PDB file of C-alpha atoms in Angstrom:
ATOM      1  CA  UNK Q 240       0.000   0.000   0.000  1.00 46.00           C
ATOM      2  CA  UNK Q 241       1.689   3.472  -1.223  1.00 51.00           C
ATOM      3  CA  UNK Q 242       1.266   6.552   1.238  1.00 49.00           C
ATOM      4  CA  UNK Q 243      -2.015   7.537  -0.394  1.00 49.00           C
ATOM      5  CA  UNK Q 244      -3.643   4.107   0.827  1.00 50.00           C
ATOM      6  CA  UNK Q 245      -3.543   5.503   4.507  1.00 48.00           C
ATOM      7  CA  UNK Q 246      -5.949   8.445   3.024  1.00 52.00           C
ATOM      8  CA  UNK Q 247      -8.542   6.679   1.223  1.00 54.00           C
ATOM      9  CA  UNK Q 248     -11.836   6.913   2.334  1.00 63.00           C
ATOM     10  CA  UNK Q 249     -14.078   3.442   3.191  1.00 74.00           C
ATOM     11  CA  UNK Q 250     -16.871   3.073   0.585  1.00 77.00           C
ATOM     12  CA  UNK Q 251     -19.547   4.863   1.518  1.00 90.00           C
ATOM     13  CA  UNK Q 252     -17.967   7.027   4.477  1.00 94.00           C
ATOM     14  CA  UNK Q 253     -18.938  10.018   3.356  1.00 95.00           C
ATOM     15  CA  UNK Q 254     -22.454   9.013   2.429  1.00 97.00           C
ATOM     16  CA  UNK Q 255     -22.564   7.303   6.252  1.00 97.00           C
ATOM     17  CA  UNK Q 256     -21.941  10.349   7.596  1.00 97.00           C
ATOM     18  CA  UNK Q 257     -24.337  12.295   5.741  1.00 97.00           C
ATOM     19  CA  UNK Q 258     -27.099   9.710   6.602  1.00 98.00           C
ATOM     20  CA  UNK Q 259     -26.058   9.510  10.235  1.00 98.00           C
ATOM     21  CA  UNK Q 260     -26.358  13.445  10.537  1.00 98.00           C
ATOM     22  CA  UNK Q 261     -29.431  13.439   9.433  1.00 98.00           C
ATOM     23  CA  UNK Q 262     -30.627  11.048  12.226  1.00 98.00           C
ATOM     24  CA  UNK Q 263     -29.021  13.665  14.401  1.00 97.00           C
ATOM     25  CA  UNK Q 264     -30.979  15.919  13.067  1.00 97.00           C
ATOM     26  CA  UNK Q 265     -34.508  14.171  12.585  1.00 97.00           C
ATOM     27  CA  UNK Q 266     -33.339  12.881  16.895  1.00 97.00           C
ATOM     28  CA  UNK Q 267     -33.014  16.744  17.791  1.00 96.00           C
ATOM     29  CA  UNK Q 268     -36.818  17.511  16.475  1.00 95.00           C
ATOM     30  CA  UNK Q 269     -38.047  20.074  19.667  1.00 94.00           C
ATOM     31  CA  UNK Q 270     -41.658  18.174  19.190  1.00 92.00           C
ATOM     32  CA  UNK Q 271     -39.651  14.845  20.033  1.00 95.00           C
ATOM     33  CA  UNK Q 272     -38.801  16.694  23.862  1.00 95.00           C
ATOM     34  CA  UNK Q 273     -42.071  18.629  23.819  1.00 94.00           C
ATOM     35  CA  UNK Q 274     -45.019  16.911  22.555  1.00 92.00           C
ATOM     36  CA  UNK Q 275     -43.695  13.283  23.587  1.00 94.00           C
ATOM     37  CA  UNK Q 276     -42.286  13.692  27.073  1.00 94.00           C
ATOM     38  CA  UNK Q 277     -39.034  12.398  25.786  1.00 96.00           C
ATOM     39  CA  UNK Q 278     -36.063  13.215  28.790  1.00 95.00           C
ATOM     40  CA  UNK Q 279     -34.070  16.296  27.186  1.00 94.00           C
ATOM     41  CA  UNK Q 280     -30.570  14.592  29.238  1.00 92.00           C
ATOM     42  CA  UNK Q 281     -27.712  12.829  27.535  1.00 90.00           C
ATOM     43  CA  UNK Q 282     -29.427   9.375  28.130  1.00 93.00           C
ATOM     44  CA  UNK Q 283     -32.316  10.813  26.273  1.00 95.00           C
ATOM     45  CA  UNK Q 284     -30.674  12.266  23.685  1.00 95.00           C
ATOM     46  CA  UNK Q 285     -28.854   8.970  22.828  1.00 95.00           C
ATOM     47  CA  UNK Q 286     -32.493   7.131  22.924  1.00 97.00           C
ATOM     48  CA  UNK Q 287     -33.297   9.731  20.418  1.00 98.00           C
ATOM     49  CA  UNK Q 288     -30.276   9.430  17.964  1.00 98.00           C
ATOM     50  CA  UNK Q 289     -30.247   5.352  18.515  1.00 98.00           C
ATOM     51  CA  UNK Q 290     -33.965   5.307  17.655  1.00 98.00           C
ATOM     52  CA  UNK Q 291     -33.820   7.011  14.161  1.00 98.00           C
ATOM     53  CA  UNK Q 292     -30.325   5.590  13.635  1.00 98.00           C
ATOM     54  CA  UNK Q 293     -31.731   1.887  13.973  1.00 98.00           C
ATOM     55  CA  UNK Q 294     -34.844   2.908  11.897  1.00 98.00           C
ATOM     56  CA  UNK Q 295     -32.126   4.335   8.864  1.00 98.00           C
ATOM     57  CA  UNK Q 296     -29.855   1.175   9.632  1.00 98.00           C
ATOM     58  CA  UNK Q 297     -32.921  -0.583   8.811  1.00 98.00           C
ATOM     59  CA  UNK Q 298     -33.927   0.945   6.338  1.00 98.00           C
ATOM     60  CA  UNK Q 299     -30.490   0.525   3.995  1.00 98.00           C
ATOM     61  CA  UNK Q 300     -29.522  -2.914   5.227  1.00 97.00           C
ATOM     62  CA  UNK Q 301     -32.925  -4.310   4.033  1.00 96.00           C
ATOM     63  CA  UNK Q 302     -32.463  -2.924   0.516  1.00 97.00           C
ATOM     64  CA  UNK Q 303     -31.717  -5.718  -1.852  1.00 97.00           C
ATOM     65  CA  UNK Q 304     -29.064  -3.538  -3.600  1.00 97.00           C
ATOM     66  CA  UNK Q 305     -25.636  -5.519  -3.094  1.00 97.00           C
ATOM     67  CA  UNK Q 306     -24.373  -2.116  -1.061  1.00 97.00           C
ATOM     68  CA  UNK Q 307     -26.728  -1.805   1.368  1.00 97.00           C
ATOM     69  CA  UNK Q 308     -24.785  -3.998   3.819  1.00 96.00           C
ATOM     70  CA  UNK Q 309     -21.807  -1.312   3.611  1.00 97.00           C
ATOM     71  CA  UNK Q 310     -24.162   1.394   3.904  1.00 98.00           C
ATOM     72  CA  UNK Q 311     -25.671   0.631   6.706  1.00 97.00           C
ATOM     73  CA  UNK Q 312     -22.039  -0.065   8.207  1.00 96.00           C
ATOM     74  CA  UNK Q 313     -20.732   2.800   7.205  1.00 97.00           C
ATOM     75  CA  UNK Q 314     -23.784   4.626   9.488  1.00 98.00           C
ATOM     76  CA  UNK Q 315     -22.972   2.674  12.073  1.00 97.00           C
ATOM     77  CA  UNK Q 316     -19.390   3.361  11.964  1.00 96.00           C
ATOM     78  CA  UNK Q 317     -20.494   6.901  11.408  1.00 96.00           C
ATOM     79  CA  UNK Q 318     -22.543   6.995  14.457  1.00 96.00           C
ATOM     80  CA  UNK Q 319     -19.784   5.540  16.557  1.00 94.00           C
ATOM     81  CA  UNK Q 320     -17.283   7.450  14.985  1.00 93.00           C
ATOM     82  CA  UNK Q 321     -19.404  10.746  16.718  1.00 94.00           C
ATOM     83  CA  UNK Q 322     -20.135   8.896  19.989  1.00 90.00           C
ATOM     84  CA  UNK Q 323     -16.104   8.984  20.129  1.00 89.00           C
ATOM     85  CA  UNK Q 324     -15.207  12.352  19.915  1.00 87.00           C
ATOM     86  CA  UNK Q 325     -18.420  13.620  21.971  1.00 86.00           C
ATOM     87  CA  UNK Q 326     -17.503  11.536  24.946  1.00 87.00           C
ATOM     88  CA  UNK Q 327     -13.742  13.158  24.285  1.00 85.00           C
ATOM     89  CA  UNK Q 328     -15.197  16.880  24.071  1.00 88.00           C
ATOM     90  CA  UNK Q 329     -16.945  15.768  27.458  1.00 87.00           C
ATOM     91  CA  UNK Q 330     -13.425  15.384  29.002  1.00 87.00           C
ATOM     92  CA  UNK Q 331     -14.033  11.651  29.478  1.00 82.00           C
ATOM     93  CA  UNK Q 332     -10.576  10.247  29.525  1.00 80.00           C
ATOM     94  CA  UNK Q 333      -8.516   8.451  26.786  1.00 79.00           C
ATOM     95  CA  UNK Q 334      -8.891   5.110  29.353  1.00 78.00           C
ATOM     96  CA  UNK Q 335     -12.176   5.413  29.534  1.00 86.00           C
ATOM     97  CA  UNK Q 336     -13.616   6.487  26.080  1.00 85.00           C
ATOM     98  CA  UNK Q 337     -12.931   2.595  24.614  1.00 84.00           C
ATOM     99  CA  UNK Q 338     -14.971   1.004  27.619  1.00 89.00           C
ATOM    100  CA  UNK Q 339     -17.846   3.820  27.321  1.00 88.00           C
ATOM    101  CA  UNK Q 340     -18.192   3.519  23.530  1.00 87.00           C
ATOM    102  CA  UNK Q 341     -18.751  -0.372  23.905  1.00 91.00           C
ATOM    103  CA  UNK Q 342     -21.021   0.182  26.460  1.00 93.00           C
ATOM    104  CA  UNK Q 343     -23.012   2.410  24.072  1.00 94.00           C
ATOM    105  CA  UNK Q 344     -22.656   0.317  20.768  1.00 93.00           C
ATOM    106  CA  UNK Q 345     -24.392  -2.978  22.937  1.00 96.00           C
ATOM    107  CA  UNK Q 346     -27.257  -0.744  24.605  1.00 96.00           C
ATOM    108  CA  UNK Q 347     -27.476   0.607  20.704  1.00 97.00           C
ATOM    109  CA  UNK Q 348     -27.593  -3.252  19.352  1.00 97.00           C
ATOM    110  CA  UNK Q 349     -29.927  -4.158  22.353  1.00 97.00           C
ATOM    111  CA  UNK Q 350     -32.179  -1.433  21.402  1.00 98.00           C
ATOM    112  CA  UNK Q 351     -31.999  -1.619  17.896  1.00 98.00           C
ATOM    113  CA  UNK Q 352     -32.902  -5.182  17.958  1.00 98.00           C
ATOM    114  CA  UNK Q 353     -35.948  -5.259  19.996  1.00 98.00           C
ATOM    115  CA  UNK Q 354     -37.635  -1.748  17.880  1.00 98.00           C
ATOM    116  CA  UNK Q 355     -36.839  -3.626  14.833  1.00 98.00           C
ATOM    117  CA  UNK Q 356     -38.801  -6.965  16.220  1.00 98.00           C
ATOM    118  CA  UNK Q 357     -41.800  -4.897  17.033  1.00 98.00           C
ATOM    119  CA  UNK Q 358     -41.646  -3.128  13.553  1.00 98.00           C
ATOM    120  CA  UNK Q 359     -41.030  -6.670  11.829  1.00 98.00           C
ATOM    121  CA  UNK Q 360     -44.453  -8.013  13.766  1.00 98.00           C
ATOM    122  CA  UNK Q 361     -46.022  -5.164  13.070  1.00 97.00           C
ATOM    123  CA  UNK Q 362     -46.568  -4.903  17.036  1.00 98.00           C
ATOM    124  CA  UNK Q 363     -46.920  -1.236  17.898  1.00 98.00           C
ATOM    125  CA  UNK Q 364     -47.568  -1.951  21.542  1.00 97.00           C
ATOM    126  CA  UNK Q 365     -44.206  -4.135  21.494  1.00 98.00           C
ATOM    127  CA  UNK Q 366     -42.879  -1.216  20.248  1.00 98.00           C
ATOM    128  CA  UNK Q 367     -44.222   1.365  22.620  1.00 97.00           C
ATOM    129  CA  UNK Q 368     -43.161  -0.826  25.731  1.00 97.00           C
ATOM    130  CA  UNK Q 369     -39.548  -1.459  24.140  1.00 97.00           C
ATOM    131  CA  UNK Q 370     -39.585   2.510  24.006  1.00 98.00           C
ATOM    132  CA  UNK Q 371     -40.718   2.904  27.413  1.00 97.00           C
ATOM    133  CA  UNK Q 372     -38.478   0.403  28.755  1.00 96.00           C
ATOM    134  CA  UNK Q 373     -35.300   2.471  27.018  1.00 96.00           C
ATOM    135  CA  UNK Q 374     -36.292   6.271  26.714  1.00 97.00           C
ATOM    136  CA  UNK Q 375     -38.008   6.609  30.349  1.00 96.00           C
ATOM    137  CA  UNK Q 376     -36.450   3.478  31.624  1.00 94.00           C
ATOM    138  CA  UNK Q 377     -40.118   2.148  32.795  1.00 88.00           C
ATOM    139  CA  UNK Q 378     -42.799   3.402  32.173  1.00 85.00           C
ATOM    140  CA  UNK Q 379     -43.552   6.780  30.161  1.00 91.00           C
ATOM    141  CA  UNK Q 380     -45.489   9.120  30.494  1.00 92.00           C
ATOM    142  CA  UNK Q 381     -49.040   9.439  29.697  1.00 92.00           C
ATOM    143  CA  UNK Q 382     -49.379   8.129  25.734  1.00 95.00           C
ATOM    144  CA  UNK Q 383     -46.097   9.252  25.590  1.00 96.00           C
ATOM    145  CA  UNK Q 384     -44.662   6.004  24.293  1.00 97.00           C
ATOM    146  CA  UNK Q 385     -47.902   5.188  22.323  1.00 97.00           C
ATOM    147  CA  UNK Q 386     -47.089   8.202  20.451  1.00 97.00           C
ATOM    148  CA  UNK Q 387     -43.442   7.931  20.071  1.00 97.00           C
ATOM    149  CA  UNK Q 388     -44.083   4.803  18.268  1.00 98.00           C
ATOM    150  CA  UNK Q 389     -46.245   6.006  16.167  1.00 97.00           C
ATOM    151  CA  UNK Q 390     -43.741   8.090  15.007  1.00 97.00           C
ATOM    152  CA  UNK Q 391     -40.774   5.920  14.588  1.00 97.00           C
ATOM    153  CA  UNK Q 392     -43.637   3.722  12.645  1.00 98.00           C
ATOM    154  CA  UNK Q 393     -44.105   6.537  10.471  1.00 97.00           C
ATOM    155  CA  UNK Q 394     -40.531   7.445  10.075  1.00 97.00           C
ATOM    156  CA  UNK Q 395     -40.648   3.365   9.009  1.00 98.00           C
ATOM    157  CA  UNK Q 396     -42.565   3.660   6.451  1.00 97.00           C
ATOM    158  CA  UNK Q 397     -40.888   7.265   4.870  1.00 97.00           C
ATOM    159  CA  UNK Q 398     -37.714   5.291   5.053  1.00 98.00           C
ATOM    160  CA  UNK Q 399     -38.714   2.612   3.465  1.00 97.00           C
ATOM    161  CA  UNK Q 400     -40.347   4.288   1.096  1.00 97.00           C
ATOM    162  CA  UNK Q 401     -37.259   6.613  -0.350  1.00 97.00           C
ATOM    163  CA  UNK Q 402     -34.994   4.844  -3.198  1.00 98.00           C
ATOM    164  CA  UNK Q 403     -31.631   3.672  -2.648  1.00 98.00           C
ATOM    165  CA  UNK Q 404     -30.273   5.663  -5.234  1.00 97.00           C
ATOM    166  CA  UNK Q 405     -30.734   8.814  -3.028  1.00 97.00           C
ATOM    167  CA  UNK Q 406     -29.599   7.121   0.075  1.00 98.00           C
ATOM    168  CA  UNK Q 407     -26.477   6.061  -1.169  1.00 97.00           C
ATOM    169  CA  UNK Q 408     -25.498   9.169  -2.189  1.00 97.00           C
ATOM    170  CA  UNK Q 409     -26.285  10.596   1.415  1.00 97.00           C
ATOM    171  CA  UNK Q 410     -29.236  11.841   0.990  1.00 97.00           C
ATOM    172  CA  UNK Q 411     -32.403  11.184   3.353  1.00 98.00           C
ATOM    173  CA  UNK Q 412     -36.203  12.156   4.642  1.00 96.00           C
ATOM    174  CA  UNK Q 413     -37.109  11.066   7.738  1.00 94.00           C
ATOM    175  CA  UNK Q 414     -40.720  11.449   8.890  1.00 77.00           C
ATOM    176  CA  UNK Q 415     -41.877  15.157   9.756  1.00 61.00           C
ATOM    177  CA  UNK Q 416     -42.555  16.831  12.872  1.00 51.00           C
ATOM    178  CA  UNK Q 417     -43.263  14.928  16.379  1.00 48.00           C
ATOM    179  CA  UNK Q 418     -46.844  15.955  16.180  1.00 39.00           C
TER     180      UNK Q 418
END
């Protein structure tokens, strides 16, 4: 491998972090906080991002394009890759930063694996308890689960419903507003 080999980019990187941001983005929706109860703390915050990040993970690893594998890797990697450098910019240690990201990538896999269950079975009410269990850690409030799944249902279905074409050049639409 020459010197320029160390420089290359991984396929898709650049579209996995495009993707990934916009997770961020759809996550940091005020309604999200407002209208669903939703804890505006760290550990709510990453409930948010790991919610629409599972449901765009989904979403590209499903596709039957041959790339959608790497895609959705390179999101994950993305997402990761930002868990990193926040936990750094919090002044968490060098030390500690390995031990805290793996803590976060197996409550993300836990997470991700039990939303995307309920959205297999078609089980909203799986769904809304698996959201209740992680977001609140029991039991949320009001129909503030109810309603959260509804949207990441919703935000399903937009997903699904954009083509890979777009996605694999970084480009994405989650679901509108929390309302």
């Amino acid at each position: 491998m020459g010197l320029l080999g160390l420089f290359s980019r991984k396929p898709h990187e650049r579209a996995g972090f495009s993707l990934y941001a916009a997770a961020v983005a759809a996550a940091r929706d005020p309604g999200l906080f407002g209208t669903f109860g939703v804890p505006d703390t760290l550990d709510g915050r990453f409930d948010l991002v790991s919610l629409h990040a599972a449901l765009l993970i989904r979403r590209v690893r499903r596709d039957p394009d041959p790339r959608g594998k790497d895609l959705a890797q390179a999101v994950f990697d993305a997402m990761f890759a930002d868990m990193d450098v926040n936990l750094r910019e919090m002044g968490v240690g060098d030390l500690a930063v390995g031990k805290r990201v793996k803590r976060m990538w197996e409550a993300f896999h836990g997470r991700a694996a039990a939303y995307e269950a309920a959205l297999d079975s078609g089980d909203a009410a799986a769904l809304a308890e698996a959201l209740a269990r992680n977001v609140w850690r029991g039991e949320a409030p009001g129909a503030a689960a109810a309603g959260l799944a509804a949207h990441a249902i919703a935000a399903d279905a937009v997903l699904a419903a954009q083509p890979f074409s777009a996605l694999v050049e970084g480009r994405v639409r989650f679901a509108g507003g929390a309302a």
